[in-house]
Amino acid sequence: LGRSILTSMVHIVSTGVFGYFLGLALFAGPYLEEDQARGRRHWLVGWIHRILRLKENAIFSRQMLLIGFFLAILLHALSNFLVTLPDLLPGQPRTVGDLFGGAEGSLLDYVSLLLIPSLLYVVGGFWLLTFLFERKANVEERGSVVMIESVVIKEEGGEA
């Protein structure tokens, strides 16, 4: 159960992080224009632009793709490490009770070690993706998505 939750969340979080940076890469022009209007500069983009005479948009796009790609790899590698960690520990514990030497049959003996990284990715992944997609700059410029429920009542013989 823990591994199925962990596997799903790792792929959701990794894909979400990469997707965020892919979005920055796709909208490099408007993003750079907004930053320049605010007086913010991207030093690496400017430096490469001055040396290689490449377009700043193209440099920024590649930079965002690489950052997203390597962050996704890092998050996935971290999960792989956390899953294999019990095999690397002395005695190869499978539960929290095994890890801390709890009495057999105790509550900790029923908590799988895979539950810890699963919760880390579920809670931490939700927080990370929420942080990325609800950044203050995005909300100020574009507003926030608001869900509104509406009810339409149709009268007899009339139109809605």
CSV table of C-alpha atoms in Angstrom, one decimal:
chain,number,residue,atom,x,y,z
A,1,LEU,CA,0.0,0.0,0.0
A,2,GLY,CA,2.8,2.4,0.9
A,3,ARG,CA,4.7,1.7,-2.3
A,4,SER,CA,1.7,2.2,-4.5
A,5,ILE,CA,1.0,5.6,-2.9
A,6,LEU,CA,4.7,6.5,-3.0
A,7,THR,CA,5.1,5.5,-6.7
A,8,SER,CA,2.0,7.5,-7.7
A,9,MET,CA,3.0,10.6,-5.8
A,10,VAL,CA,6.6,10.6,-6.9
A,11,HIS,CA,5.5,10.6,-10.5
A,12,ILE,CA,2.9,13.3,-9.9
A,13,VAL,CA,5.3,15.5,-8.1
A,14,SER,CA,8.2,15.0,-10.5
A,15,THR,CA,5.9,15.6,-13.5
A,16,GLY,CA,4.3,18.6,-11.9
A,17,VAL,CA,7.7,20.2,-11.1
A,18,PHE,CA,8.9,19.6,-14.7
A,19,GLY,CA,5.6,20.9,-16.0
A,20,TYR,CA,6.0,24.1,-14.1
A,21,PHE,CA,9.4,24.7,-15.6
A,22,LEU,CA,8.2,23.7,-19.0
A,23,GLY,CA,5.6,26.4,-18.7
A,24,LEU,CA,8.2,28.9,-17.8
A,25,ALA,CA,10.2,27.8,-20.9
A,26,LEU,CA,7.2,28.0,-23.2
A,27,PHE,CA,6.4,31.6,-22.0
A,28,ALA,CA,10.0,32.8,-21.7
A,29,GLY,CA,9.4,36.0,-23.7
A,30,PRO,CA,6.5,37.4,-21.6
A,31,TYR,CA,8.1,36.2,-18.4
A,32,LEU,CA,11.4,37.9,-19.2
A,33,GLU,CA,9.5,41.1,-20.3
A,34,GLU,CA,7.6,41.2,-17.0
A,35,ASP,CA,10.8,40.7,-15.0
A,36,GLN,CA,12.6,43.5,-16.9
A,37,ALA,CA,9.6,45.8,-16.3
A,38,ARG,CA,10.0,45.1,-12.6
A,39,GLY,CA,13.7,45.8,-12.8
A,40,ARG,CA,14.7,42.1,-12.2
A,41,ARG,CA,17.5,40.6,-14.3
A,42,HIS,CA,18.6,37.1,-14.8
A,43,TRP,CA,22.3,37.3,-14.5
A,44,LEU,CA,23.1,33.9,-16.2
A,45,VAL,CA,20.9,34.6,-19.2
A,46,GLY,CA,22.5,38.1,-19.6
A,47,TRP,CA,26.0,36.7,-19.3
A,48,ILE,CA,25.4,34.0,-21.9
A,49,HIS,CA,23.7,36.5,-24.1
A,50,ARG,CA,26.6,38.8,-24.0
A,51,ILE,CA,29.2,36.1,-24.7
A,52,LEU,CA,27.4,33.9,-27.3
A,53,ARG,CA,25.0,36.5,-28.7
A,54,LEU,CA,22.1,34.1,-28.5
A,55,LYS,CA,18.6,35.3,-27.9
A,56,GLU,CA,17.7,35.8,-24.2
A,57,ASN,CA,14.4,34.0,-24.7
A,58,ALA,CA,16.1,30.9,-26.1
A,59,ILE,CA,18.7,30.9,-23.3
A,60,PHE,CA,16.0,31.3,-20.6
A,61,SER,CA,13.9,28.5,-22.1
A,62,ARG,CA,16.8,26.1,-22.1
A,63,GLN,CA,17.8,27.1,-18.6
A,64,MET,CA,14.2,26.4,-17.3
A,65,LEU,CA,14.0,23.1,-19.2
A,66,LEU,CA,17.3,22.0,-17.6
A,67,ILE,CA,16.3,23.1,-14.1
A,68,GLY,CA,13.0,21.3,-14.4
A,69,PHE,CA,14.5,18.2,-15.8
A,70,PHE,CA,17.2,17.9,-13.1
A,71,LEU,CA,14.8,18.8,-10.3
A,72,ALA,CA,12.4,16.0,-11.5
A,73,ILE,CA,15.4,13.6,-11.6
A,74,LEU,CA,16.5,14.7,-8.2
A,75,LEU,CA,13.0,14.1,-6.7
A,76,HIS,CA,12.7,10.7,-8.3
A,77,ALA,CA,16.2,9.7,-7.2
A,78,LEU,CA,15.4,10.8,-3.6
A,79,SER,CA,12.3,8.6,-3.6
A,80,ASN,CA,14.3,5.6,-5.0
A,81,PHE,CA,16.9,6.1,-2.2
A,82,LEU,CA,14.2,6.3,0.5
A,83,VAL,CA,12.6,3.1,-0.8
A,84,THR,CA,15.9,1.2,-0.8
A,85,LEU,CA,17.1,2.7,2.5
A,86,PRO,CA,15.6,-0.1,4.6
A,87,ASP,CA,17.7,-2.6,2.6
A,88,LEU,CA,20.9,-0.7,3.4
A,89,LEU,CA,20.3,-0.4,7.2
A,90,PRO,CA,21.6,-3.1,9.5
A,91,GLY,CA,19.0,-5.8,10.0
A,92,GLN,CA,16.9,-4.6,7.1
A,93,PRO,CA,14.0,-3.2,9.1
A,94,ARG,CA,10.6,-3.2,7.4
A,95,THR,CA,8.6,-1.3,10.1
A,96,VAL,CA,9.2,1.6,12.4
A,97,GLY,CA,9.1,-0.9,15.3
A,98,ASP,CA,11.9,-3.0,13.6
A,99,LEU,CA,13.9,0.2,13.2
A,100,PHE,CA,13.7,1.3,16.8
A,101,GLY,CA,13.6,-2.1,18.4
A,102,GLY,CA,10.1,-1.9,19.6
A,103,ALA,CA,8.3,-4.8,21.2
A,104,GLU,CA,6.8,-7.3,18.8
A,105,GLY,CA,3.1,-6.6,18.3
A,106,SER,CA,3.4,-2.9,19.3
A,107,LEU,CA,1.7,-0.2,17.3
A,108,LEU,CA,5.0,0.8,15.7
A,109,ASP,CA,5.4,-2.8,14.5
A,110,TYR,CA,2.4,-2.2,12.1
A,111,VAL,CA,3.8,1.1,10.6
A,112,SER,CA,5.7,0.3,7.4
A,113,LEU,CA,8.9,2.3,6.8
A,114,LEU,CA,7.6,3.1,3.3
A,115,LEU,CA,4.8,5.1,4.9
A,116,ILE,CA,7.2,7.8,5.9
A,117,PRO,CA,8.5,8.7,2.4
A,118,SER,CA,4.9,8.2,1.1
A,119,LEU,CA,3.6,10.8,3.5
A,120,LEU,CA,6.6,13.0,2.7
A,121,TYR,CA,5.7,13.0,-1.0
A,122,VAL,CA,2.0,13.3,-0.5
A,123,VAL,CA,2.2,16.2,1.9
A,124,GLY,CA,5.4,17.7,0.7
A,125,GLY,CA,4.5,17.2,-2.9
A,126,PHE,CA,1.2,18.9,-2.5
A,127,TRP,CA,2.9,21.8,-0.7
A,128,LEU,CA,5.6,22.1,-3.3
A,129,LEU,CA,3.2,22.1,-6.3
A,130,THR,CA,0.8,24.5,-4.6
A,131,PHE,CA,3.7,26.8,-3.9
A,132,LEU,CA,4.9,26.7,-7.5
A,133,PHE,CA,1.6,27.2,-9.1
A,134,GLU,CA,0.2,29.8,-6.7
A,135,ARG,CA,3.3,32.0,-6.5
A,136,LYS,CA,2.5,35.6,-5.4
A,137,ALA,CA,3.7,37.0,-8.7
A,138,ASN,CA,1.4,34.8,-10.7
A,139,VAL,CA,-1.6,35.6,-8.5
A,140,GLU,CA,-0.9,39.3,-8.7
A,141,GLU,CA,-0.6,39.4,-12.4
A,142,ARG,CA,-3.1,36.8,-13.5
A,143,GLY,CA,-5.4,36.4,-10.6
A,144,SER,CA,-6.3,33.1,-8.9
A,145,VAL,CA,-8.6,30.4,-10.1
A,146,VAL,CA,-11.9,30.4,-8.3
A,147,MET,CA,-14.5,27.7,-8.6
A,148,ILE,CA,-18.1,28.8,-8.5
A,149,GLU,CA,-21.0,26.4,-8.3
A,150,SER,CA,-24.2,27.6,-9.9
A,151,VAL,CA,-27.7,26.1,-9.9
A,152,VAL,CA,-30.2,26.6,-12.7
A,153,ILE,CA,-33.8,26.1,-11.8
A,154,LYS,CA,-36.2,25.5,-14.7
A,155,GLU,CA,-39.8,26.5,-14.2
A,156,GLU,CA,-42.6,24.4,-15.7
A,157,GLY,CA,-43.2,25.4,-19.3
A,158,GLY,CA,-40.6,28.1,-19.1
A,159,GLU,CA,-37.0,28.4,-20.1
A,160,ALA,CA,-34.1,28.1,-17.8
